[in-house]
Amino acid sequence: MMDWMMGLLGGLMIGCAGALYLLVNGRVMGASGIMGGVIDGSGRTVERIAFIAGLIMVPAFVAWMTGWGQTHATSSVGLLVAAGLLVGLGTRIGNGCTSGHGVCGISRLSLRGIVSTVIYIGAGAVTVAALRALGGM
Amino acid sequence: MRMLWAAIAGGLFGLGLIVSGMTNTRKVLGWLDFFGDWDPTLAFVMGGAILPMAAAWAFARRRRPVLGGRFPEANTSGPDRALALGAVLFGMGWGLVGLCPGPALASLSFGGWQGLVFLIAMAAGMYLAPPIKRRLTKPA
């Protein structure tokens, strides 16, 4: 199948997961909020950990069955640590990431979600262009 | 029940991430590479995810969650400094490696030591964020 079809299919699954979490549990499906809430100890810890367990275990099973699991992530420890710190800080300071602001925010036409998504995609694009200019890619 | 449905939602989220290719950092960085070899897949993922989600928000109007409680209120305060600065930092980190929180968790089992290092650093960033956020949201 073409990449864009897999993208659309996977996207529909992600949207259905968000719809399920909203309509059944009454919660916004934001990965950074769910993980950050566990770290902050701001309640609903068991529910959040159950979500994270599913999020880790189902792809583990799929990767084991299909051999699809490849992240192709950089092996530069400096880049990994810097990127992880920035993503952790940024998503908690800015209240959301690709799933929370991007999927759940835009779909309810939240101005905060739309503004956040435009900014982080812009910042990501500038970073990729800068890395390329520096010969990092 | 809350645990079971949370685990099912998390699992379906993870399945969607691996099927769509979003656990592959090359596809994510390709999407961000607007000035190079641009890969539009992420737009299809976003579009595909927003459709059922928009239907869910519409359905949620004047109803209550199946397991009780209330639906989350929309934050109508508009964008502020914390939102903008957070999005800039997040976007920079996303562009450096191509991982954001969902895929970082979803790829934990097969992402190797690289994924683990990223996830530990991300958890540290999340731990350090609240005091910075408090300072930013304090009235100037």
PDB file of C-alpha atoms in Angstrom:
ATOM      1  CA  MET A   1       0.000   0.000   0.000  1.00  0.00           C
ATOM      2  CA  MET A   2       1.069   3.569  -0.663  1.00  0.00           C
ATOM      3  CA  ASP A   3       2.518   5.519   2.253  1.00  0.00           C
ATOM      4  CA  TRP A   4      -0.261   8.086   2.231  1.00  0.00           C
ATOM      5  CA  MET A   5      -2.916   5.368   2.437  1.00  0.00           C
ATOM      6  CA  MET A   6      -1.177   3.813   5.437  1.00  0.00           C
ATOM      7  CA  GLY A   7      -0.961   7.314   6.880  1.00  0.00           C
ATOM      8  CA  LEU A   8      -4.679   7.881   6.411  1.00  0.00           C
ATOM      9  CA  LEU A   9      -5.547   4.435   7.801  1.00  0.00           C
ATOM     10  CA  GLY A  10      -3.283   4.889  10.827  1.00  0.00           C
ATOM     11  CA  GLY A  11      -4.618   8.413  11.288  1.00  0.00           C
ATOM     12  CA  LEU A  12      -8.212   7.129  11.361  1.00  0.00           C
ATOM     13  CA  MET A  13      -7.146   4.628  14.062  1.00  0.00           C
ATOM     14  CA  ILE A  14      -5.539   7.442  16.078  1.00  0.00           C
ATOM     15  CA  GLY A  15      -8.691   9.533  15.732  1.00  0.00           C
ATOM     16  CA  CYS A  16     -10.888   6.611  16.790  1.00  0.00           C
ATOM     17  CA  ALA A  17      -8.628   6.074  19.823  1.00  0.00           C
ATOM     18  CA  GLY A  18      -9.049   9.743  20.741  1.00  0.00           C
ATOM     19  CA  ALA A  19     -12.811   9.528  20.198  1.00  0.00           C
ATOM     20  CA  LEU A  20     -13.007   6.440  22.422  1.00  0.00           C
ATOM     21  CA  TYR A  21     -10.944   8.038  25.204  1.00  0.00           C
ATOM     22  CA  LEU A  22     -13.131  11.160  25.027  1.00  0.00           C
ATOM     23  CA  LEU A  23     -16.564   9.552  24.813  1.00  0.00           C
ATOM     24  CA  VAL A  24     -15.953   6.664  27.229  1.00  0.00           C
ATOM     25  CA  ASN A  25     -13.409   8.011  29.731  1.00  0.00           C
ATOM     26  CA  GLY A  26     -14.267  11.670  29.230  1.00  0.00           C
ATOM     27  CA  ARG A  27     -10.616  12.655  28.772  1.00  0.00           C
ATOM     28  CA  VAL A  28      -8.569  14.413  26.093  1.00  0.00           C
ATOM     29  CA  MET A  29      -6.113  12.004  24.492  1.00  0.00           C
ATOM     30  CA  GLY A  30      -2.854  13.933  24.711  1.00  0.00           C
ATOM     31  CA  ALA A  31       0.273  11.828  25.065  1.00  0.00           C
ATOM     32  CA  SER A  32       2.304  14.529  26.817  1.00  0.00           C
ATOM     33  CA  GLY A  33      -0.529  15.364  29.203  1.00  0.00           C
ATOM     34  CA  ILE A  34      -1.081  11.711  30.089  1.00  0.00           C
ATOM     35  CA  MET A  35       2.622  11.054  30.716  1.00  0.00           C
ATOM     36  CA  GLY A  36       3.227  14.446  32.341  1.00  0.00           C
ATOM     37  CA  GLY A  37       0.302  13.868  34.681  1.00  0.00           C
ATOM     38  CA  VAL A  38       1.937  10.673  35.933  1.00  0.00           C
ATOM     39  CA  ILE A  39       5.215  12.531  36.527  1.00  0.00           C
ATOM     40  CA  ASP A  40       3.488  15.427  38.312  1.00  0.00           C
ATOM     41  CA  GLY A  41       1.292  13.041  40.298  1.00  0.00           C
ATOM     42  CA  SER A  42      -1.737  15.138  39.417  1.00  0.00           C
ATOM     43  CA  GLY A  43      -4.276  12.343  39.845  1.00  0.00           C
ATOM     44  CA  ARG A  44      -5.889   9.677  37.648  1.00  0.00           C
ATOM     45  CA  THR A  45      -2.520   7.911  37.740  1.00  0.00           C
ATOM     46  CA  VAL A  46      -3.895   4.384  37.302  1.00  0.00           C
ATOM     47  CA  GLU A  47      -5.986   5.370  34.275  1.00  0.00           C
ATOM     48  CA  ARG A  48      -2.998   7.166  32.734  1.00  0.00           C
ATOM     49  CA  ILE A  49      -0.651   4.235  33.334  1.00  0.00           C
ATOM     50  CA  ALA A  50      -3.199   1.853  31.760  1.00  0.00           C
ATOM     51  CA  PHE A  51      -3.297   4.083  28.670  1.00  0.00           C
ATOM     52  CA  ILE A  52       0.523   4.146  28.476  1.00  0.00           C
ATOM     53  CA  ALA A  53       0.683   0.357  28.939  1.00  0.00           C
ATOM     54  CA  GLY A  54      -1.630  -0.137  25.943  1.00  0.00           C
ATOM     55  CA  LEU A  55       0.324   2.429  23.953  1.00  0.00           C
ATOM     56  CA  ILE A  56       3.577   0.518  24.563  1.00  0.00           C
ATOM     57  CA  MET A  57       2.338  -3.072  24.392  1.00  0.00           C
ATOM     58  CA  VAL A  58       0.191  -3.063  21.254  1.00  0.00           C
ATOM     59  CA  PRO A  59       2.981  -1.636  19.026  1.00  0.00           C
ATOM     60  CA  ALA A  60       5.397  -4.098  20.692  1.00  0.00           C
ATOM     61  CA  PHE A  61       3.130  -6.966  19.615  1.00  0.00           C
ATOM     62  CA  VAL A  62       2.615  -5.546  16.107  1.00  0.00           C
ATOM     63  CA  ALA A  63       6.349  -4.971  15.658  1.00  0.00           C
ATOM     64  CA  TRP A  64       7.051  -8.520  16.812  1.00  0.00           C
ATOM     65  CA  MET A  65       4.445  -9.950  14.395  1.00  0.00           C
ATOM     66  CA  THR A  66       5.270  -7.836  11.341  1.00  0.00           C
ATOM     67  CA  GLY A  67       8.830  -6.586  11.748  1.00  0.00           C
ATOM     68  CA  TRP A  68       7.635  -3.005  11.125  1.00  0.00           C
ATOM     69  CA  GLY A  69       9.366  -1.627  14.178  1.00  0.00           C
ATOM     70  CA  GLN A  70      12.106   0.686  12.991  1.00  0.00           C
ATOM     71  CA  THR A  71      12.537   4.213  14.336  1.00  0.00           C
ATOM     72  CA  HIS A  72      15.765   5.004  12.451  1.00  0.00           C
ATOM     73  CA  ALA A  73      16.515   7.511  15.207  1.00  0.00           C
ATOM     74  CA  THR A  74      19.903   9.196  15.363  1.00  0.00           C
ATOM     75  CA  SER A  75      22.613   7.583  17.506  1.00  0.00           C
ATOM     76  CA  SER A  76      23.978  10.949  18.650  1.00  0.00           C
ATOM     77  CA  VAL A  77      23.534  10.937  22.433  1.00  0.00           C
ATOM     78  CA  GLY A  78      23.816  14.729  22.537  1.00  0.00           C
ATOM     79  CA  LEU A  79      21.011  15.185  20.016  1.00  0.00           C
ATOM     80  CA  LEU A  80      18.794  12.599  21.734  1.00  0.00           C
ATOM     81  CA  VAL A  81      19.205  14.189  25.166  1.00  0.00           C
ATOM     82  CA  ALA A  82      18.732  17.748  23.861  1.00  0.00           C
ATOM     83  CA  ALA A  83      15.673  16.726  21.831  1.00  0.00           C
ATOM     84  CA  GLY A  84      14.122  14.783  24.713  1.00  0.00           C
ATOM     85  CA  LEU A  85      14.615  17.672  27.163  1.00  0.00           C
ATOM     86  CA  LEU A  86      13.149  20.187  24.686  1.00  0.00           C
ATOM     87  CA  VAL A  87      10.138  17.986  23.926  1.00  0.00           C
ATOM     88  CA  GLY A  88       9.515  17.312  27.633  1.00  0.00           C
ATOM     89  CA  LEU A  89       9.861  20.983  28.639  1.00  0.00           C
ATOM     90  CA  GLY A  90       7.994  22.345  25.629  1.00  0.00           C
ATOM     91  CA  THR A  91       4.985  20.059  25.792  1.00  0.00           C
ATOM     92  CA  ARG A  92       4.451  20.683  29.509  1.00  0.00           C
ATOM     93  CA  ILE A  93       5.032  24.458  29.312  1.00  0.00           C
ATOM     94  CA  GLY A  94       2.825  24.710  26.213  1.00  0.00           C
ATOM     95  CA  ASN A  95       0.173  22.276  27.505  1.00  0.00           C
ATOM     96  CA  GLY A  96       0.257  19.723  24.712  1.00  0.00           C
ATOM     97  CA  CYS A  97       1.867  17.954  21.802  1.00  0.00           C
ATOM     98  CA  THR A  98       0.908  16.529  18.422  1.00  0.00           C
ATOM     99  CA  SER A  99      -1.942  14.435  19.826  1.00  0.00           C
ATOM    100  CA  GLY A 100      -3.373  16.895  22.358  1.00  0.00           C
ATOM    101  CA  HIS A 101      -3.078  20.197  20.478  1.00  0.00           C
ATOM    102  CA  GLY A 102      -2.815  18.746  16.978  1.00  0.00           C
ATOM    103  CA  VAL A 103      -5.474  16.042  16.860  1.00  0.00           C
ATOM    104  CA  CYS A 104      -7.788  16.808  19.790  1.00  0.00           C
ATOM    105  CA  GLY A 105      -7.401  20.621  19.716  1.00  0.00           C
ATOM    106  CA  ILE A 106      -7.769  21.250  15.996  1.00  0.00           C
ATOM    107  CA  SER A 107     -10.757  18.893  15.765  1.00  0.00           C
ATOM    108  CA  ARG A 108     -12.716  21.048  18.245  1.00  0.00           C
ATOM    109  CA  LEU A 109     -11.482  24.192  16.442  1.00  0.00           C
ATOM    110  CA  SER A 110      -9.549  25.323  19.514  1.00  0.00           C
ATOM    111  CA  LEU A 111      -7.590  28.498  18.725  1.00  0.00           C
ATOM    112  CA  ARG A 112      -4.908  27.433  21.232  1.00  0.00           C
ATOM    113  CA  GLY A 113      -4.555  24.061  19.503  1.00  0.00           C
ATOM    114  CA  ILE A 114      -4.303  25.611  16.048  1.00  0.00           C
ATOM    115  CA  VAL A 115      -1.783  28.292  17.110  1.00  0.00           C
ATOM    116  CA  SER A 116       0.340  25.720  18.963  1.00  0.00           C
ATOM    117  CA  THR A 117       0.356  23.341  15.991  1.00  0.00           C
ATOM    118  CA  VAL A 118       1.376  26.063  13.526  1.00  0.00           C
ATOM    119  CA  ILE A 119       4.201  27.168  15.862  1.00  0.00           C
ATOM    120  CA  TYR A 120       5.638  23.715  16.593  1.00  0.00           C
ATOM    121  CA  ILE A 121       5.533  22.628  12.956  1.00  0.00           C
ATOM    122  CA  GLY A 122       7.245  25.913  12.020  1.00  0.00           C
ATOM    123  CA  ALA A 123       9.885  25.509  14.735  1.00  0.00           C
ATOM    124  CA  GLY A 124      10.432  21.893  13.667  1.00  0.00           C
ATOM    125  CA  ALA A 125      10.836  22.867  10.014  1.00  0.00           C
ATOM    126  CA  VAL A 126      13.358  25.601  10.910  1.00  0.00           C
ATOM    127  CA  THR A 127      15.283  23.109  13.071  1.00  0.00           C
ATOM    128  CA  VAL A 128      15.426  20.511  10.276  1.00  0.00           C
ATOM    129  CA  ALA A 129      16.574  23.178   7.800  1.00  0.00           C
ATOM    130  CA  ALA A 130      19.229  24.405  10.265  1.00  0.00           C
ATOM    131  CA  LEU A 131      20.489  20.855  10.881  1.00  0.00           C
ATOM    132  CA  ARG A 132      20.724  20.349   7.133  1.00  0.00           C
ATOM    133  CA  ALA A 133      22.657  23.618   6.715  1.00  0.00           C
ATOM    134  CA  LEU A 134      25.061  22.513   9.450  1.00  0.00           C
ATOM    135  CA  GLY A 135      25.518  19.175   7.697  1.00  0.00           C
ATOM    136  CA  GLY A 136      23.850  17.211  10.468  1.00  0.00           C
ATOM    137  CA  MET A 137      21.514  15.265   8.184  1.00  0.00           C
TER     138      MET A 137
ATOM    139  CA  MET B   1     -13.520  -0.204  33.701  1.00  0.00           C
ATOM    140  CA  ARG B   2     -11.688   3.117  33.351  1.00  0.00           C
ATOM    141  CA  MET B   3      -8.398   1.213  33.250  1.00  0.00           C
ATOM    142  CA  LEU B   4      -9.604  -1.263  30.635  1.00  0.00           C
ATOM    143  CA  TRP B   5     -10.943   1.427  28.287  1.00  0.00           C
ATOM    144  CA  ALA B   6      -7.858   3.597  28.785  1.00  0.00           C
ATOM    145  CA  ALA B   7      -5.669   0.629  27.845  1.00  0.00           C
ATOM    146  CA  ILE B   8      -7.807  -0.080  24.757  1.00  0.00           C
ATOM    147  CA  ALA B   9      -7.629   3.577  23.664  1.00  0.00           C
ATOM    148  CA  GLY B  10      -3.857   3.637  24.266  1.00  0.00           C
ATOM    149  CA  GLY B  11      -3.446   0.407  22.317  1.00  0.00           C
ATOM    150  CA  LEU B  12      -5.461   1.688  19.362  1.00  0.00           C
ATOM    151  CA  PHE B  13      -3.460   4.931  19.444  1.00  0.00           C
ATOM    152  CA  GLY B  14      -0.237   2.904  19.347  1.00  0.00           C
ATOM    153  CA  LEU B  15      -1.526   0.710  16.522  1.00  0.00           C
ATOM    154  CA  GLY B  16      -2.382   3.832  14.510  1.00  0.00           C
ATOM    155  CA  LEU B  17       1.050   5.314  15.138  1.00  0.00           C
ATOM    156  CA  ILE B  18       2.922   2.233  13.918  1.00  0.00           C
ATOM    157  CA  VAL B  19       0.577   1.621  10.934  1.00  0.00           C
ATOM    158  CA  SER B  20       0.817   5.257   9.801  1.00  0.00           C
ATOM    159  CA  GLY B  21       4.613   5.186   9.955  1.00  0.00           C
ATOM    160  CA  MET B  22       4.819   7.907  12.624  1.00  0.00           C
ATOM    161  CA  THR B  23       7.115   5.789  14.788  1.00  0.00           C
ATOM    162  CA  ASN B  24       9.645   6.086  11.955  1.00  0.00           C
ATOM    163  CA  THR B  25      11.644   9.270  12.555  1.00  0.00           C
ATOM    164  CA  ARG B  26      12.593   9.455   8.864  1.00  0.00           C
ATOM    165  CA  LYS B  27       8.959   9.985   7.886  1.00  0.00           C
ATOM    166  CA  VAL B  28       8.462  12.625  10.574  1.00  0.00           C
ATOM    167  CA  LEU B  29      11.650  14.491   9.675  1.00  0.00           C
ATOM    168  CA  GLY B  30      10.637  14.175   6.008  1.00  0.00           C
ATOM    169  CA  TRP B  31       7.386  15.987   6.829  1.00  0.00           C
ATOM    170  CA  LEU B  32       9.314  18.789   8.535  1.00  0.00           C
ATOM    171  CA  ASP B  33      11.760  19.029   5.619  1.00  0.00           C
ATOM    172  CA  PHE B  34       9.766  21.599   3.639  1.00  0.00           C
ATOM    173  CA  PHE B  35      12.903  22.875   1.913  1.00  0.00           C
ATOM    174  CA  GLY B  36      14.168  19.428   0.973  1.00  0.00           C
ATOM    175  CA  ASP B  37      12.696  16.044   0.098  1.00  0.00           C
ATOM    176  CA  TRP B  38       9.251  16.759   1.593  1.00  0.00           C
ATOM    177  CA  ASP B  39       7.128  13.792   2.740  1.00  0.00           C
ATOM    178  CA  PRO B  40       3.401  14.684   3.047  1.00  0.00           C
ATOM    179  CA  THR B  41       2.391  11.504   4.952  1.00  0.00           C
ATOM    180  CA  LEU B  42       1.936  13.292   8.285  1.00  0.00           C
ATOM    181  CA  ALA B  43      -0.748  15.526   6.768  1.00  0.00           C
ATOM    182  CA  PHE B  44      -2.778  12.416   5.877  1.00  0.00           C
ATOM    183  CA  VAL B  45      -2.289  11.047   9.399  1.00  0.00           C
ATOM    184  CA  MET B  46      -3.453  14.340  10.943  1.00  0.00           C
ATOM    185  CA  GLY B  47      -6.386  14.596   8.551  1.00  0.00           C
ATOM    186  CA  GLY B  48      -7.399  10.987   9.178  1.00  0.00           C
ATOM    187  CA  ALA B  49      -7.200  11.488  12.940  1.00  0.00           C
ATOM    188  CA  ILE B  50      -9.114  14.776  12.978  1.00  0.00           C
ATOM    189  CA  LEU B  51     -12.177  13.335  11.165  1.00  0.00           C
ATOM    190  CA  PRO B  52     -13.351  10.829  13.839  1.00  0.00           C
ATOM    191  CA  MET B  53     -12.214  13.208  16.566  1.00  0.00           C
ATOM    192  CA  ALA B  54     -14.339  16.071  15.209  1.00  0.00           C
ATOM    193  CA  ALA B  55     -17.327  13.702  15.063  1.00  0.00           C
ATOM    194  CA  ALA B  56     -16.637  12.740  18.695  1.00  0.00           C
ATOM    195  CA  TRP B  57     -16.604  16.379  19.858  1.00  0.00           C
ATOM    196  CA  ALA B  58     -19.887  16.974  18.019  1.00  0.00           C
ATOM    197  CA  PHE B  59     -21.403  13.850  19.599  1.00  0.00           C
ATOM    198  CA  ALA B  60     -20.173  14.903  23.056  1.00  0.00           C
ATOM    199  CA  ARG B  61     -22.293  18.053  23.025  1.00  0.00           C
ATOM    200  CA  ARG B  62     -25.075  17.889  25.596  1.00  0.00           C
ATOM    201  CA  ARG B  63     -24.020  14.376  26.600  1.00  0.00           C
ATOM    202  CA  ARG B  64     -21.897  12.858  29.330  1.00  0.00           C
ATOM    203  CA  PRO B  65     -18.982  10.409  29.168  1.00  0.00           C
ATOM    204  CA  VAL B  66     -20.054   6.758  29.250  1.00  0.00           C
ATOM    205  CA  LEU B  67     -18.106   6.118  32.464  1.00  0.00           C
ATOM    206  CA  GLY B  68     -19.425   9.239  34.173  1.00  0.00           C
ATOM    207  CA  GLY B  69     -17.992  12.629  34.967  1.00  0.00           C
ATOM    208  CA  ARG B  70     -17.987  15.541  32.574  1.00  0.00           C
ATOM    209  CA  PHE B  71     -16.317  16.279  29.275  1.00  0.00           C
ATOM    210  CA  PRO B  72     -13.283  18.590  29.510  1.00  0.00           C
ATOM    211  CA  GLU B  73     -14.137  22.253  29.070  1.00  0.00           C
ATOM    212  CA  ALA B  74     -12.461  24.050  26.189  1.00  0.00           C
ATOM    213  CA  ASN B  75      -9.767  26.492  27.304  1.00  0.00           C
ATOM    214  CA  THR B  76     -11.168  29.686  25.825  1.00  0.00           C
ATOM    215  CA  SER B  77      -8.492  31.978  27.267  1.00  0.00           C
ATOM    216  CA  GLY B  78      -6.707  32.119  23.914  1.00  0.00           C
ATOM    217  CA  PRO B  79      -3.029  31.628  23.161  1.00  0.00           C
ATOM    218  CA  ASP B  80      -0.570  33.039  25.703  1.00  0.00           C
ATOM    219  CA  ARG B  81       3.178  33.277  26.316  1.00  0.00           C
ATOM    220  CA  ALA B  82       3.487  29.803  27.831  1.00  0.00           C
ATOM    221  CA  LEU B  83       1.648  28.215  24.908  1.00  0.00           C
ATOM    222  CA  ALA B  84       3.858  29.948  22.338  1.00  0.00           C
ATOM    223  CA  LEU B  85       7.184  29.361  24.106  1.00  0.00           C
ATOM    224  CA  GLY B  86       6.269  25.737  24.834  1.00  0.00           C
ATOM    225  CA  ALA B  87       5.376  25.122  21.192  1.00  0.00           C
ATOM    226  CA  VAL B  88       8.689  26.643  20.029  1.00  0.00           C
ATOM    227  CA  LEU B  89      10.721  24.425  22.398  1.00  0.00           C
ATOM    228  CA  PHE B  90       8.666  21.338  21.522  1.00  0.00           C
ATOM    229  CA  GLY B  91       9.018  21.982  17.769  1.00  0.00           C
ATOM    230  CA  MET B  92      12.787  22.371  18.092  1.00  0.00           C
ATOM    231  CA  GLY B  93      13.112  19.087  19.953  1.00  0.00           C
ATOM    232  CA  TRP B  94      10.760  17.356  17.500  1.00  0.00           C
ATOM    233  CA  GLY B  95      12.862  18.584  14.575  1.00  0.00           C
ATOM    234  CA  LEU B  96      16.164  17.467  16.132  1.00  0.00           C
ATOM    235  CA  VAL B  97      15.295  13.751  16.273  1.00  0.00           C
ATOM    236  CA  GLY B  98      11.776  13.254  14.848  1.00  0.00           C
ATOM    237  CA  LEU B  99      10.140  11.935  18.009  1.00  0.00           C
ATOM    238  CA  CYS B 100       7.203  13.399  19.930  1.00  0.00           C
ATOM    239  CA  PRO B 101       5.651  11.958  23.119  1.00  0.00           C
ATOM    240  CA  GLY B 102       3.165   9.491  21.538  1.00  0.00           C
ATOM    241  CA  PRO B 103       5.587   7.791  19.136  1.00  0.00           C
ATOM    242  CA  ALA B 104       8.370   7.898  21.751  1.00  0.00           C
ATOM    243  CA  LEU B 105       6.207   5.730  24.028  1.00  0.00           C
ATOM    244  CA  ALA B 106       4.803   3.584  21.199  1.00  0.00           C
ATOM    245  CA  SER B 107       8.308   2.715  19.940  1.00  0.00           C
ATOM    246  CA  LEU B 108       9.763   1.929  23.362  1.00  0.00           C
ATOM    247  CA  SER B 109       9.834  -1.821  22.684  1.00  0.00           C
ATOM    248  CA  PHE B 110      11.697  -1.549  19.384  1.00  0.00           C
ATOM    249  CA  GLY B 111      13.367   1.882  19.469  1.00  0.00           C
ATOM    250  CA  GLY B 112      16.586   0.543  20.965  1.00  0.00           C
ATOM    251  CA  TRP B 113      18.770   2.500  23.384  1.00  0.00           C
ATOM    252  CA  GLN B 114      18.199   5.645  21.328  1.00  0.00           C
ATOM    253  CA  GLY B 115      14.486   5.606  22.132  1.00  0.00           C
ATOM    254  CA  LEU B 116      15.188   4.959  25.799  1.00  0.00           C
ATOM    255  CA  VAL B 117      17.665   7.857  26.061  1.00  0.00           C
ATOM    256  CA  PHE B 118      15.137  10.180  24.381  1.00  0.00           C
ATOM    257  CA  LEU B 119      12.321   9.028  26.677  1.00  0.00           C
ATOM    258  CA  ILE B 120      14.373   9.485  29.863  1.00  0.00           C
ATOM    259  CA  ALA B 121      15.424  12.988  28.753  1.00  0.00           C
ATOM    260  CA  MET B 122      11.789  13.761  27.881  1.00  0.00           C
ATOM    261  CA  ALA B 123      10.630  12.628  31.331  1.00  0.00           C
ATOM    262  CA  ALA B 124      13.323  14.849  32.889  1.00  0.00           C
ATOM    263  CA  GLY B 125      12.087  17.804  30.822  1.00  0.00           C
ATOM    264  CA  MET B 126       8.512  17.148  31.934  1.00  0.00           C
ATOM    265  CA  TYR B 127       9.673  17.003  35.556  1.00  0.00           C
ATOM    266  CA  LEU B 128      11.528  20.328  35.248  1.00  0.00           C
ATOM    267  CA  ALA B 129       8.765  22.206  33.395  1.00  0.00           C
ATOM    268  CA  PRO B 130       6.188  23.202  36.076  1.00  0.00           C
ATOM    269  CA  PRO B 131       8.268  25.905  37.864  1.00  0.00           C
ATOM    270  CA  ILE B 132       9.187  27.484  34.508  1.00  0.00           C
ATOM    271  CA  LYS B 133       5.562  27.458  33.475  1.00  0.00           C
ATOM    272  CA  ARG B 134       4.480  29.063  36.744  1.00  0.00           C
ATOM    273  CA  ARG B 135       6.953  31.893  36.198  1.00  0.00           C
ATOM    274  CA  LEU B 136       5.659  32.455  32.644  1.00  0.00           C
ATOM    275  CA  THR B 137       1.998  32.506  33.584  1.00  0.00           C
ATOM    276  CA  LYS B 138       2.490  34.873  36.534  1.00  0.00           C
ATOM    277  CA  PRO B 139       0.950  38.239  35.607  1.00  0.00           C
ATOM    278  CA  ALA B 140       3.716  40.551  34.368  1.00  0.00           C
TER     279      ALA B 140
END
